[in-house]
Coordinates of C-alpha atoms and ligand atoms in Angstrom, one line a residue:
X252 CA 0.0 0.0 0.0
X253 CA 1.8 3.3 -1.2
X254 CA 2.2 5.7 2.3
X255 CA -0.4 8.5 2.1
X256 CA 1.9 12.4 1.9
X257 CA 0.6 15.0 4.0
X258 CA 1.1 18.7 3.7
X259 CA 0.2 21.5 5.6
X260 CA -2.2 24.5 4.5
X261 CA -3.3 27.4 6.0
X262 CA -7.6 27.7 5.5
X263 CA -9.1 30.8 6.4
X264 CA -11.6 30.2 9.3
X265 CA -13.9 32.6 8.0
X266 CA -14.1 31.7 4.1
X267 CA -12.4 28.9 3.5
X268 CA -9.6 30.0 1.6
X269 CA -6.7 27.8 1.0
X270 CA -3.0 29.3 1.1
X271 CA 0.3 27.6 1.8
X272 CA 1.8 30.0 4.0
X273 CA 0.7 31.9 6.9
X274 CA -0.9 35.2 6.3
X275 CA -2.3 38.5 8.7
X276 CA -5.0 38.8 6.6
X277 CA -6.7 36.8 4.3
X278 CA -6.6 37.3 0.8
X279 CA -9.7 36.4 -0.4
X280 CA -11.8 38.1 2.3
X281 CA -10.0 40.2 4.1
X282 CA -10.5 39.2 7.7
X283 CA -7.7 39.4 9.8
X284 CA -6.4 36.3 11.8
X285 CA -8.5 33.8 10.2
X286 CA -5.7 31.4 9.2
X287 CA -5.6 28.1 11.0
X288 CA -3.1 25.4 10.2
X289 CA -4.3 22.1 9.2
X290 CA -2.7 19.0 7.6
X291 CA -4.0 17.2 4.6
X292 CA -3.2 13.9 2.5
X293 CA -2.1 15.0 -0.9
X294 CA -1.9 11.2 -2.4
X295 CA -5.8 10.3 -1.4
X296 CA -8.9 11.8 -3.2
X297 CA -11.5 13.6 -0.7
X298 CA -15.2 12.4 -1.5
X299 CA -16.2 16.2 -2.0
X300 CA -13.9 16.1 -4.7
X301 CA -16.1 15.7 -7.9
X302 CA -13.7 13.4 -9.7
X303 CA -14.2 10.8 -7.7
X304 CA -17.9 11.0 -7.6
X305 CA -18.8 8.2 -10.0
X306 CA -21.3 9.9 -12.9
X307 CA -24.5 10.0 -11.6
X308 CA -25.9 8.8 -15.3
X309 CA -27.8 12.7 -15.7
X310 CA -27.3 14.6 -19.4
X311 CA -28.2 17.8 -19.6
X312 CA -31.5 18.6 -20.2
X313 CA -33.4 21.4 -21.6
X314 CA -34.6 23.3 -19.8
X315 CA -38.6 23.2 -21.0
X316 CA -38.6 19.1 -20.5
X317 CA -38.0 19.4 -16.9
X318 CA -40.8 18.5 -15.0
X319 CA -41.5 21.2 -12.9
X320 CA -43.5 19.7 -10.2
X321 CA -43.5 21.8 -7.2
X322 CA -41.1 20.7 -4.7
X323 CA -42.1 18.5 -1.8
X324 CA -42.8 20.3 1.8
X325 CA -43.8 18.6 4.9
X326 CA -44.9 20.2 7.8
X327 CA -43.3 19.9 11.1
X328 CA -46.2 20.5 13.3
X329 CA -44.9 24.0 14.3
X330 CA -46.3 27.0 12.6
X331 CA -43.3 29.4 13.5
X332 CA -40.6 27.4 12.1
X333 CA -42.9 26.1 9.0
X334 CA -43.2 29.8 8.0
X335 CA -39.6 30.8 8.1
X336 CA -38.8 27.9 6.1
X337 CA -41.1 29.2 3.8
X338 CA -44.1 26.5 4.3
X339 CA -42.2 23.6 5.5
X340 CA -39.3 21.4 5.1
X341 CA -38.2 20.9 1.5
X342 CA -37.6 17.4 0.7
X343 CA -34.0 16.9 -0.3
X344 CA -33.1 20.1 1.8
X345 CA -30.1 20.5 4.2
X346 CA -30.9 23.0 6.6
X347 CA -27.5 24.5 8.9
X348 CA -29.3 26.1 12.2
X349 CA -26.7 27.9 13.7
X350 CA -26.7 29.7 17.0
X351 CA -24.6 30.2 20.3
X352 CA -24.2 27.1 22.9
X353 CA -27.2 27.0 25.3
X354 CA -29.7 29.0 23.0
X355 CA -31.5 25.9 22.4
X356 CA -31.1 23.9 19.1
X357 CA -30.3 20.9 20.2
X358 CA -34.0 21.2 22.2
X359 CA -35.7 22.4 19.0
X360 CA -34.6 20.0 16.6
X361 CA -35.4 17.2 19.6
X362 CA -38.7 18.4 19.6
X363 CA -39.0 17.9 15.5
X364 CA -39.9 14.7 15.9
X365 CA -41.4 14.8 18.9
X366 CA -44.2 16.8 17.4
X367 CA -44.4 14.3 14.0
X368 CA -44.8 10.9 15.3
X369 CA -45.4 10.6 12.3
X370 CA -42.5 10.9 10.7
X371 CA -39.4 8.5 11.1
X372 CA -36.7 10.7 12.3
X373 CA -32.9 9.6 12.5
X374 CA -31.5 11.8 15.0
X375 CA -27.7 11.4 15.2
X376 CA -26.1 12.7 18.1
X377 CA -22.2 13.1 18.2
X378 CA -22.5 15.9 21.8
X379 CA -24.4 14.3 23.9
X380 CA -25.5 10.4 25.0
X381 CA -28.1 8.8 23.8
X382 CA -29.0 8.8 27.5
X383 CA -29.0 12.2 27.8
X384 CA -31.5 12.5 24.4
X385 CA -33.6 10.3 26.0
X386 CA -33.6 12.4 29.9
X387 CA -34.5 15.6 27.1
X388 CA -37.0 13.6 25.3
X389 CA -38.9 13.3 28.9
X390 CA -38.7 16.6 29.4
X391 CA -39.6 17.9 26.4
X392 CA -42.8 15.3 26.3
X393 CA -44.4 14.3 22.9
X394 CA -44.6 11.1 21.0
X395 CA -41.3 9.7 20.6
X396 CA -42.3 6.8 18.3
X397 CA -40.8 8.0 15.4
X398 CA -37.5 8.9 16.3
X399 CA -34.5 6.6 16.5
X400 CA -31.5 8.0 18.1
X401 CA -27.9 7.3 16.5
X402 CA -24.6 8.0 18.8
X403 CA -22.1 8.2 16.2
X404 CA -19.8 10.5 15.2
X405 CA -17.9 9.1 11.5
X406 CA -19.9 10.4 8.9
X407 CA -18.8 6.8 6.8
X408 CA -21.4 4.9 9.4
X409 CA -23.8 7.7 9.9
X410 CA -24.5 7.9 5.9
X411 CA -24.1 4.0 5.6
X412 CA -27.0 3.6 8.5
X413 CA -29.0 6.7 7.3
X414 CA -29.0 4.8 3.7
X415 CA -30.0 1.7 5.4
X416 CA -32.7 2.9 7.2
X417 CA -34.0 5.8 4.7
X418 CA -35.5 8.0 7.3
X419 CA -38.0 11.0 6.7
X420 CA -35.9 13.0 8.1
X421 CA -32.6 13.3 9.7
X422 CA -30.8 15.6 12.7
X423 CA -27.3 15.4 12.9
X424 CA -26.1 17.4 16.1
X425 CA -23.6 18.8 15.3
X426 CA -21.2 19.8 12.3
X427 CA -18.6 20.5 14.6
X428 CA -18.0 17.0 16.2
X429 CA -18.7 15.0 13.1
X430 CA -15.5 13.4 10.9
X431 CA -14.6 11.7 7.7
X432 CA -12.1 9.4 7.3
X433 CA -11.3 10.9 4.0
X434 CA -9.9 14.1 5.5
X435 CA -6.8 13.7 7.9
X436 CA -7.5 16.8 10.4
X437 CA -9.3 16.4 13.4
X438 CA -12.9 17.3 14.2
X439 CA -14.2 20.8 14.0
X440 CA -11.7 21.6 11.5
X441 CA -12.4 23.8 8.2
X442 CA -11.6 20.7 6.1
X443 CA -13.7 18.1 8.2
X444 CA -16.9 20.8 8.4
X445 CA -16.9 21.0 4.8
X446 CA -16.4 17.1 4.1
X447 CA -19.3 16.5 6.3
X448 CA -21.3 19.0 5.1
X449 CA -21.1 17.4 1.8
X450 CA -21.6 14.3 2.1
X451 CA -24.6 15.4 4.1
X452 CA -25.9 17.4 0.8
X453 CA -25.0 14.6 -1.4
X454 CA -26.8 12.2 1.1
X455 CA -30.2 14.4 1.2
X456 CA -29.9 15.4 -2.6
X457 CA -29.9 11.6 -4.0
X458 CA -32.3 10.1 -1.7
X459 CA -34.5 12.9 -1.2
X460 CA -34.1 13.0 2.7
X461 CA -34.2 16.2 4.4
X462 CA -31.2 16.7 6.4
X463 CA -31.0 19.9 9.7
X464 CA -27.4 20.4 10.9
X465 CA -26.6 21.6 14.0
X466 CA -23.3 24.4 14.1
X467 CA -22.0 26.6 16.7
X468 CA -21.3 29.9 16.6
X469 CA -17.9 31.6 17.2
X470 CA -17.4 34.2 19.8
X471 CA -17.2 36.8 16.6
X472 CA -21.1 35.5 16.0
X473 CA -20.4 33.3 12.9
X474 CA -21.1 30.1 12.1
X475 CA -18.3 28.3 12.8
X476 CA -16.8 28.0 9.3
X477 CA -19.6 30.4 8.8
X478 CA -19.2 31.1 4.8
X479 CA -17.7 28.0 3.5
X480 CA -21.3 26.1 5.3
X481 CA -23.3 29.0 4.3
X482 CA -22.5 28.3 0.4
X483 CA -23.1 24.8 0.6
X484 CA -26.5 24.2 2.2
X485 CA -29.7 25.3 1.1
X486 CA -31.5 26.8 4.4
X487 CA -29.4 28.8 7.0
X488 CA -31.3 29.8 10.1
X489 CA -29.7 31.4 13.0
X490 CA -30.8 32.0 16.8
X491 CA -29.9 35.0 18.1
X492 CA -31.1 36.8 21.3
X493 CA -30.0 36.6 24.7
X494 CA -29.6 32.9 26.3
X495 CA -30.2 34.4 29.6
X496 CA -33.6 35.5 28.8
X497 CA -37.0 33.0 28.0
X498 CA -36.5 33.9 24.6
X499 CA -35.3 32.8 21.7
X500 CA -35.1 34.5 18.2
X501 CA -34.9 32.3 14.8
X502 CA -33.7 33.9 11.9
X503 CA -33.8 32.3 8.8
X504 CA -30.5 34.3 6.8
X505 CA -30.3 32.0 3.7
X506 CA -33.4 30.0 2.3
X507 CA -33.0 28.3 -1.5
X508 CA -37.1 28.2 -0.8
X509 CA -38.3 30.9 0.6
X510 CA -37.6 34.3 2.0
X511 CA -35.1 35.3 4.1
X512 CA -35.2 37.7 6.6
X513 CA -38.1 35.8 7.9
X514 CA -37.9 35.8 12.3
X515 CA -39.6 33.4 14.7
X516 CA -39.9 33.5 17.6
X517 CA -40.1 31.3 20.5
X518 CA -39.8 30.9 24.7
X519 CA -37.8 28.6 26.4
X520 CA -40.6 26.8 29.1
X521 CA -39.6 24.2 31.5
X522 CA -40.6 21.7 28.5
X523 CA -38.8 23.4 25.8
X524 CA -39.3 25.9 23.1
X525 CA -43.0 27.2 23.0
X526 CA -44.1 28.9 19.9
X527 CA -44.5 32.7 20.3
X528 CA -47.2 33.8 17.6
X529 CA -47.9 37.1 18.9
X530 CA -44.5 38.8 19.3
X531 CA -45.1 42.4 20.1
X532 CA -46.8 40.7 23.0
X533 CA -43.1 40.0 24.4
X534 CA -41.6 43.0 23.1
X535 CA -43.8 45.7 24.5
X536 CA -44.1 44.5 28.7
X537 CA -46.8 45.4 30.6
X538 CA -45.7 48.3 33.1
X539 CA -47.8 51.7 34.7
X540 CA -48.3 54.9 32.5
X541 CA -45.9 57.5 33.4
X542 CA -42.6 56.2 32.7
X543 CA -39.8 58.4 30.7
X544 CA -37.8 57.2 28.7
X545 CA -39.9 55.1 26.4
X546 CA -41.5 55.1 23.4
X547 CA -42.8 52.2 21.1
X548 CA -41.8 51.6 17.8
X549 CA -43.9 49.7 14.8
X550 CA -41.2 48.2 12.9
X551 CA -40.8 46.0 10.5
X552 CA -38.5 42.5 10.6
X553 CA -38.6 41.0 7.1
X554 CA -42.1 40.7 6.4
X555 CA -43.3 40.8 9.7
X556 CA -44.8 44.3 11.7
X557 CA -44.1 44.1 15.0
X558 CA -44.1 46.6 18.1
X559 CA -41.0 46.8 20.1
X560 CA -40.7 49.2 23.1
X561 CA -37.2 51.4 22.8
X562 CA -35.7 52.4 26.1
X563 CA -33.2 55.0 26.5
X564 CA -31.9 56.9 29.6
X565 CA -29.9 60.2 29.3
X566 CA -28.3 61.6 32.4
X567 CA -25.4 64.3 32.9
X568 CA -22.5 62.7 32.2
X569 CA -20.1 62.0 34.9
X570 CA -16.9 62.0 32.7
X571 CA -15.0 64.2 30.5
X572 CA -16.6 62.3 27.6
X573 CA -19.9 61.6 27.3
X574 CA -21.2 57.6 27.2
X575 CA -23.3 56.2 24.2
X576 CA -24.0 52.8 24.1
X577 CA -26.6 50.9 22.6
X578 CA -28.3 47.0 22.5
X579 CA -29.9 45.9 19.3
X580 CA -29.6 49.4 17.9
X581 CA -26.5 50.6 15.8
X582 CA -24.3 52.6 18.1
X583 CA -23.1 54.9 15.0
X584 CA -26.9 55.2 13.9
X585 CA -27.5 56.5 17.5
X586 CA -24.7 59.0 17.4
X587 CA -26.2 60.2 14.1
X588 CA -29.8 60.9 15.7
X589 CA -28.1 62.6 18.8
X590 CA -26.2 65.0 16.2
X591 CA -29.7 65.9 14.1
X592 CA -31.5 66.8 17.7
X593 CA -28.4 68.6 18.4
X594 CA -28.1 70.5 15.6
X595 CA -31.8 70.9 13.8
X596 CA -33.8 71.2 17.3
X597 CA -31.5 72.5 19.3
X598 CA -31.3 70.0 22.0
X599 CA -28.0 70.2 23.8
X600 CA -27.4 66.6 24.3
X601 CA -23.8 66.6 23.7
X602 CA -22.9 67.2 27.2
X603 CA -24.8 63.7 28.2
X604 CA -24.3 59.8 28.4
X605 CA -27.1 58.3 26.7
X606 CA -27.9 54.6 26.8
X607 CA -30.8 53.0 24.5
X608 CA -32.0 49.8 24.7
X609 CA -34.2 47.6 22.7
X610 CA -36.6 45.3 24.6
X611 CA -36.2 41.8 24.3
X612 CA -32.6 41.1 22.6
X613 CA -33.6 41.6 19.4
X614 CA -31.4 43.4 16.7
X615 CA -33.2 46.1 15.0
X616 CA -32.1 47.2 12.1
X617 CA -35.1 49.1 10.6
X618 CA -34.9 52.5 9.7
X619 CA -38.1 53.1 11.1
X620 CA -37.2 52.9 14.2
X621 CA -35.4 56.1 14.6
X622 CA -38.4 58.2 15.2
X623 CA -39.3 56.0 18.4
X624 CA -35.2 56.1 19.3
X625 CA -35.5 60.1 19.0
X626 CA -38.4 60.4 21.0
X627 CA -37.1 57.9 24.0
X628 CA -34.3 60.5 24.3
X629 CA -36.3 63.3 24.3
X630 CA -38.8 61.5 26.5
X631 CA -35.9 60.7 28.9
X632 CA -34.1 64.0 28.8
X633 CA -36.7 65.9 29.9
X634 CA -38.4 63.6 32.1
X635 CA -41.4 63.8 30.2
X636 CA -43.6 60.6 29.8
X637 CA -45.2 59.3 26.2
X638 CA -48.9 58.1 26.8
X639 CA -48.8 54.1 26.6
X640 CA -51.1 54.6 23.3
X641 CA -48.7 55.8 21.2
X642 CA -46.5 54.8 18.8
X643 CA -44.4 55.7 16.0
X644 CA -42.7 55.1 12.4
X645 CA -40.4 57.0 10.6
X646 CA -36.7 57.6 9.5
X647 CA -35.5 60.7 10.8
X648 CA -33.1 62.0 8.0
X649 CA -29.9 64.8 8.3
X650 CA -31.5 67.4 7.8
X651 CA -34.2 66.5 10.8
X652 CA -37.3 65.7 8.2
X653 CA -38.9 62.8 8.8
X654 CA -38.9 60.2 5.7
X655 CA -41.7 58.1 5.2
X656 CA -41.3 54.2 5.4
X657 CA -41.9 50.9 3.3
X658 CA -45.2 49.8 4.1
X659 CA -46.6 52.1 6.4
X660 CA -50.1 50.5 6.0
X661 CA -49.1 47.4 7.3
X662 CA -47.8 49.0 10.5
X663 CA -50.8 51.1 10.9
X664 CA -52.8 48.2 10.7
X665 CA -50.6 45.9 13.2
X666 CA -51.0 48.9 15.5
X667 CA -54.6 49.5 15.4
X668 CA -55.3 45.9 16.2
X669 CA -52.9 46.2 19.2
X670 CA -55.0 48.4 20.8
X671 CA -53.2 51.6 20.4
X672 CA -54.8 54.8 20.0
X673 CA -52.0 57.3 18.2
X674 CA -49.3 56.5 15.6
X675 CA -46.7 59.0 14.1
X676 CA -45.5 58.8 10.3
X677 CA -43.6 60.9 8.5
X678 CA -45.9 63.6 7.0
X679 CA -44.9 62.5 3.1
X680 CA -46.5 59.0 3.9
X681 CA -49.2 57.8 1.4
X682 CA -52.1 56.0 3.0
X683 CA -54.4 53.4 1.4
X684 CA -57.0 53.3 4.5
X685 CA -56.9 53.8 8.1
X686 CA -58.6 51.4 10.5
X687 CA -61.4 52.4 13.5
X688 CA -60.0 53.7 16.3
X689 CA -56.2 54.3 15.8
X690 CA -55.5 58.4 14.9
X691 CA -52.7 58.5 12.4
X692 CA -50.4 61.8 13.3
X693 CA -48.5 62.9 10.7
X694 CA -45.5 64.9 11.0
X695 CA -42.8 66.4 8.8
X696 CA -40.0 67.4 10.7
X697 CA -38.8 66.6 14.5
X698 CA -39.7 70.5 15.5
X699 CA -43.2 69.9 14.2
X700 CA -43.0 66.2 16.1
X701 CA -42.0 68.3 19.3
X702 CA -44.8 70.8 19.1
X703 CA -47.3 68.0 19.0
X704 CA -45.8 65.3 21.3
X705 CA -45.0 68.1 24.3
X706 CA -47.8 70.4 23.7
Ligands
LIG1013 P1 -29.8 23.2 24.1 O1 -30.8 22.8 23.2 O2 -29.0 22.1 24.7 O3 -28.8 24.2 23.5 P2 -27.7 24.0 22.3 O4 -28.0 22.7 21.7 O5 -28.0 25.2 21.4 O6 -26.4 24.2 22.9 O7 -30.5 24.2 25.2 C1 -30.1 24.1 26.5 C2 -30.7 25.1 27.4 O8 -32.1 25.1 27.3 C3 -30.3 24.8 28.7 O9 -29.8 25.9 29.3 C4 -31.5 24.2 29.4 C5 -32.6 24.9 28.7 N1 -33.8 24.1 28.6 C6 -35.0 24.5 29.2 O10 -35.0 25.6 29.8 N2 -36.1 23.8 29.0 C7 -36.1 22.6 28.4 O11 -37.2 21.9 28.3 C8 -34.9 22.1 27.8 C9 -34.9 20.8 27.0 C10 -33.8 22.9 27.9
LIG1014 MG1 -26.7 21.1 21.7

């Protein structure tokens, strides 16, 4: 048997990139101190490697005899993560949910097939025992007579049993402690993440078997290996949100199927992740009238309108420089807002900290938002409450005019049905219709949004 040669490269953590020395920066994305060292044989083929995929006996086709048929979806008895998929699991899919350890997707994709008995679910773990699945499963409650647990970690046995069994679906948790035999590094590794990952695609895309990895997430908040998985599978979702609160945020950021920017959203119970249909439930907490400080926005995240309550809290500053810090809102955004108050209103807010927060952990990265953001601080600064009632959506611009924003209707509505009496848009806004019993304010610039929210 001729020796196998090994050689050492340098990948890129963060694209994959292949090099043979040691470099700063990487020269194909341009992060800095992504290179990692890892050995591989030079004399054996990797399976990934399309040479030594036998031919699969397809021609080309044109394009007008392909049948068409709309691709295969099956529920998963769980309306929030059926809808960011974009109506259910394709068949044939491989779907990476990513997230950080302890945010709960070992528990959600556990209760996958908890929730479809119906469905014969191999669910290979490589973290944990199959004793500790099973102390989950008890937890978690639900019929378990679908699901078969596998403890394996080479991917050779996991695909030969997964063949042998052809499943409905399969879980594989998770990317990061599965290996090849092909590849010589060690688990976790660039190469070994992107070996398993495809012979996990090639698995689910000849025998039609949906496939859902589990990946970790690296302290910079990327997948690990984030780009080189994110190319290769078909669905990327992504929890985000705090894992010290109830709950959790889904993001779906890549979806062959459906939309993306899509957002579920669910709360960690005692017996696991609860669907949360009615978000702005969450995000706008019950408390007295009369605070300062807050103001509600109705913002939009992907196709959803939601309200989310903005919190800010400006106070003399007690250094030199003044604090700004901010928690799901851009920090530079902020800054940019402070400066059009400063300059267009006249507000002298230079000479204060100012700390905004956004409630529940999400990330907000709508535009609309700003007009809730300005009013918090002004709200705060002057110790002036907002009636509960109230909300508001607009994009404060430069030159302190408020811009209208996409869809205002929608947001209008979502409010109205809400129960709140008074929304502000930007003064250029078109409206269709306006439902019963919400009063649409409309207001051009943040003087004229001063003059009516202080009167
Ligand atoms: P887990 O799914 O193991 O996270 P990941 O796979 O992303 O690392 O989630 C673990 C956390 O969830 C842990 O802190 C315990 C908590 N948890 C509950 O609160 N309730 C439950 O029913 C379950 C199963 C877990
Ligand atoms: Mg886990």
């Amino acid at each position: 048997m001729a020796t196998v040669k090994t050689k050492t490269v340098w990948f890129c953590k963060s694209c994959g990139n292949e090099a043979s020395k040691w470099m700063g920066r990487c020269p194909a994305c341009g992060e800095w101190n992504t290179m990692v060292e890892e050995t591989v044989a030079t004399g054996r083929k990797s399976s990934s490697d399309p040479a030594s995929v036998p031919g699969s006996g397809h021609k080309p086709t044109p394009l007008a005899e392909i049948d068409s048929a709309h691709e295969r979806r099956m529920s998963l008895n769980n309306a929030e993560l059926d809808r960011i998929l974009g109506g259910g699991l394709v068949e044939g899919s491989l779907v990476l949910i990513g997230g950080e350890p302890g945010i709960g997707k070992s528990t959600l994709s556990l209760q996958i097939p908890l929730n479809c008995p119906s469905l014969k679910t191999l669910y290979v773990t490589g973290e944990e025992s199959a004793k500790q699945v099973k102390l989950r499963a008890a937890r978690i409650g639900g019929d378990d007579s679908g699901c078969y647990i596998y403890s394996e970690t080479l991917m050779e046995n996991i695909i030969s049993e997964a063949r042998k069994m052809m499943p409905d679906l399969m879980v594989v948790d998770s990317v990061q402690t599965m290996f090849s035999q092909n590849v010589e590094s060690s688990p976790g590794s660039v190469t070994q993440i992107k070996e398993t990952a495809s012979m996990l695609l090639r698995f689910a895309k000849e025998t039609g078997v949906p496939v859902i990895l589990i990946g970790h997430i690296t302290k910079e908040g990327s997948i690990a290996g984030p780009k080189i998985l994110e190319h290769i599978v078909d669905v990327v979702l992504q929890f985000e949100g705090d894992n010290r609160g109830t709950y959790r945020l889904l993001r779906s950021i890549k979806n062959r199927f459906g939309s993306t920017s899509e957002l579920a959203v669910f709360e960690m119970t005692g017996k696991g992740l609860r669907e949360v249909s009615n978000p702005s439930e969450m995000l706008v907490p019950m408390h007295e009238e009369g605070l300062s400080g807050v103001a509600v926005s109705a913002m939009l995240d992907g196709t959803r309108p939601f309200l989310i309550e903005v919190q800010a809290l400006v106070s003399t500053a007690a250094y030199g420089t003044p604090q700004r810090s901010a928690t799901g809102f851009d920090v530079r955004r902020l800054n940019m807002l402070l400066a059009v108050l400063e300059k267009r209103a006249g507000f002298k807010l230079g000479i204060k900290d100012v700390f905004l927060n956004m409630a529940g952990g999400l990330k907000v990265s709508d535009p609309a938002c700003d007009l809730a953001v300005v009013c918090a601080v002004l709200s705060s600064n002057f110790d002036f409450a907002i009636s509960s009632d109230v909300c508001f959506a607009g994009e404060v611009g430069l030159s302190g005019e408020i811009r209208p924003v996409a869809q205002t209707d929608r947001r209008v509505m979502e409010a109205g049905r809400l129960g709140y009496r008074k929304i502000y848009v930007s003064s250029f806004s078109s409206l269709e219709m306006v439902p019963d019993g919400i009063e649409v304010v409309k207001v051009a610039d943040i003087p004229a949004l001063c003059r009516s929210l202080f009167k």
